[in-house]
Every structure is written in C-alpha cells, then in structure tokens.
Short mmCIF file of C-alpha atoms in Angstrom, two decimals:
data_model
loop_
_atom_site.label_atom_id
_atom_site.label_comp_id
_atom_site.label_asym_id
_atom_site.label_seq_id
_atom_site.Cartn_x
_atom_site.Cartn_y
_atom_site.Cartn_z
CA UNK A 1 79.67 78.84 60.70
CA UNK A 2 80.87 82.13 59.61
CA UNK A 3 81.78 84.51 62.53
CA UNK A 4 79.33 87.21 61.39
CA UNK A 5 76.38 84.79 61.56
CA UNK A 6 77.10 84.34 65.13
CA UNK A 7 77.39 88.01 66.01
CA UNK A 8 74.29 89.29 64.24
CA UNK A 9 72.24 86.26 63.60
CA UNK A 10 72.47 86.89 59.87
CA UNK A 11 71.45 83.96 57.65
CA UNK A 12 74.11 81.19 56.93
CA UNK A 13 74.86 81.67 53.28
CA UNK A 14 77.51 79.88 51.39
CA UNK A 15 78.14 79.82 47.66
CA UNK A 16 78.81 76.46 46.16
CA UNK A 17 80.20 75.53 42.85
CA UNK A 18 78.14 73.70 40.17
CA UNK A 19 77.49 70.20 41.13
CA UNK A 20 78.83 70.76 44.67
CA UNK A 21 76.73 70.00 47.80
CA UNK A 22 77.12 70.47 51.50
CA UNK A 23 75.37 68.64 54.33
CA UNK A 24 74.80 70.63 57.52
CA UNK A 25 74.17 68.89 60.88
CA UNK A 26 72.19 71.30 63.13
CA UNK A 27 71.35 70.22 66.63
CA UNK A 28 70.89 72.04 70.00
CA UNK A 29 74.04 72.86 71.92
CA UNK A 30 74.71 72.49 75.62
CA UNK A 31 77.59 74.70 76.55
CA UNK A 32 78.14 73.05 79.95
CA UNK A 33 79.08 69.65 78.85
CA UNK A 34 81.30 67.90 76.32
CA UNK A 35 79.83 67.24 72.98
CA UNK A 36 80.61 65.30 69.80
CA UNK A 37 80.23 67.60 66.90
CA UNK A 38 81.05 65.35 64.06
CA UNK A 39 83.79 64.19 61.62
CA UNK A 40 84.86 63.84 58.05
CA UNK A 41 84.64 60.05 58.42
CA UNK A 42 81.06 59.65 57.34
CA UNK A 43 78.60 61.94 55.64
CA UNK A 44 75.87 61.32 58.36
CA UNK A 45 77.58 63.41 60.94
CA UNK A 46 77.49 60.90 63.69
CA UNK A 47 76.86 57.44 62.27
CA UNK A 48 80.65 56.59 62.74
CA UNK A 49 80.28 56.74 66.67
CA UNK A 50 79.66 53.50 68.67
CA UNK A 51 79.76 55.39 71.96
CA UNK A 52 80.52 58.81 73.61
CA UNK A 53 81.13 58.95 77.35
CA UNK A 54 82.39 61.94 79.41
CA UNK A 55 83.27 62.84 83.01
CA UNK A 56 84.76 65.87 84.86
CA UNK A 57 88.15 65.81 83.00
CA UNK A 58 87.93 63.28 80.21
CA UNK A 59 86.08 62.18 77.08
CA UNK A 60 85.96 58.78 75.61
CA UNK A 61 84.87 58.02 72.04
CA UNK A 62 84.50 54.72 70.57
CA UNK A 63 84.26 54.81 66.80
CA UNK A 64 82.81 52.06 64.68
CA UNK A 65 85.72 50.03 63.31
CA UNK A 66 84.12 47.96 60.59
CA UNK A 67 86.22 49.65 57.90
CA UNK A 68 89.60 51.11 57.42
CA UNK A 69 89.48 54.87 57.32
CA UNK A 70 91.38 58.04 58.28
CA UNK A 71 90.31 61.40 59.14
CA UNK A 72 89.28 63.81 62.02
CA UNK A 73 86.72 63.98 64.71
CA UNK A 74 85.57 67.28 66.29
CA UNK A 75 84.64 67.58 70.07
CA UNK A 76 83.57 70.61 71.88
CA UNK A 77 84.85 70.94 75.50
CA UNK A 78 83.58 73.53 77.87
CA UNK A 79 86.32 75.84 79.35
CA UNK A 80 87.72 74.29 82.49
CA UNK A 81 90.77 74.01 84.78
CA UNK A 82 93.47 72.11 82.80
CA UNK A 83 91.95 72.27 79.35
CA UNK A 84 95.06 73.96 78.02
CA UNK A 85 97.02 70.78 78.91
CA UNK A 86 94.77 68.33 76.83
CA UNK A 87 96.33 64.80 76.24
CA UNK A 88 94.80 62.67 73.50
CA UNK A 89 95.20 58.96 72.74
CA UNK A 90 94.04 57.20 69.62
CA UNK A 91 93.92 53.51 69.41
CA UNK A 92 95.84 53.33 72.67
CA UNK A 93 98.72 55.38 71.38
CA UNK A 94 99.41 59.21 71.73
CA UNK A 95 97.39 61.05 69.26
CA UNK A 96 97.36 64.54 67.51
CA UNK A 97 94.96 67.30 68.47
CA UNK A 98 94.53 70.87 67.88
CA UNK A 99 92.06 73.64 68.83
CA UNK A 100 90.19 74.82 65.70
CA UNK A 101 87.67 77.27 67.34
CA UNK A 102 86.91 78.99 70.68
CA UNK A 103 83.18 79.69 70.66
CA UNK A 104 81.31 81.58 73.26
CA UNK A 105 77.79 80.12 73.49
CA UNK A 106 75.31 82.40 75.23
CA UNK A 107 76.44 85.03 77.52
CA UNK A 108 78.91 83.24 79.71
CA UNK A 109 79.80 79.85 78.31
CA UNK A 110 83.29 79.66 76.70
CA UNK A 111 84.79 76.47 75.37
CA UNK A 112 87.15 74.89 72.69
CA UNK A 113 86.56 72.82 69.64
CA UNK A 114 89.17 70.15 69.20
CA UNK A 115 90.17 68.34 66.05
CA UNK A 116 91.40 65.11 66.77
CA UNK A 117 93.15 63.09 64.05
CA UNK A 118 92.13 59.39 63.97
CA UNK A 119 92.99 56.39 61.81
CA UNK A 120 90.85 53.20 61.98
CA UNK A 121 92.60 49.97 60.89
CA UNK A 122 89.24 48.05 60.46
CA UNK A 123 90.41 45.01 62.37
CA UNK A 124 87.65 45.05 64.95
CA UNK A 125 90.18 45.04 67.71
CA UNK A 126 89.10 46.53 71.10
CA UNK A 127 91.55 49.39 70.89
CA UNK A 128 90.79 50.19 67.16
CA UNK A 129 88.71 53.23 66.86
CA UNK A 130 89.14 54.38 70.55
CA UNK A 131 89.77 58.04 71.24
CA UNK A 132 90.44 59.37 74.78
CA UNK A 133 90.92 63.10 75.62
CA UNK A 134 91.99 64.03 79.10
CA UNK A 135 92.81 67.37 80.73
#
C-alpha cells in the first residue's frame, strides 16, 4: 500500500497498463499477533497455506507441496524482544529472509513484514514446504 494512503486515508489508486490486472487481498489486521500476509506462489493469496501456527517467539508455516514452485511468502510479526535476530529455516535448511516494511498499525503497534524466500520441491515429503521463523 502506498505510504500516503496510510497517512491520510486517501484512496488506493494504481495505474495499470493495458491488459494488466492486479488482485488485492484485503482483510482485518490484528497488530498484536503474527499474521500470514500472502505470497507470490498462488494468485488466491492464501490457498498455498496448509497451516499457520505461532507462539511467543516463533511462527511455523506449512505450505502445500503438491507442485514444485519457487517464490516468497510475506509474514507480519509484531515488534518484540529479539525480532532483530530472526532466524529462518525452509525445508529444514537455513533460509533467506529480509524485512520489506515496518508498518505502524493504530497508535501504538509497530511491527515488521518479512519476506521469506521459499522453494517447494513438490515431493510431498514432510519437510517440503515447511517454513520456521524464530526470534
């Protein structure tokens, strides 16, 4: 979302090229808990998720592993102690992660949106499609 839209509640406007389209996934946000935002793995903005679980300092995502695919998932984590030392594993191996946004939701709730690079082999193996984020 463009920054100005968040500042003054101006309408979300984006110019698209001829024959171009964009799908928006709009849902309520809870700034006090981790949330799965979406991915570039499937156009439905969530169909790719088998499960999403979270605790005090971790998030576990199980992606459906029916087909081979590569891309990124996006997860919101509320600001908390240790968040600057985030460790990610993908398919049981060290993964790559980056902070792509630092939104403030409401008056007092800061957090970070992380992009986690994923690769699903499509083998159906237990670890295939697993993402773990710890801080």
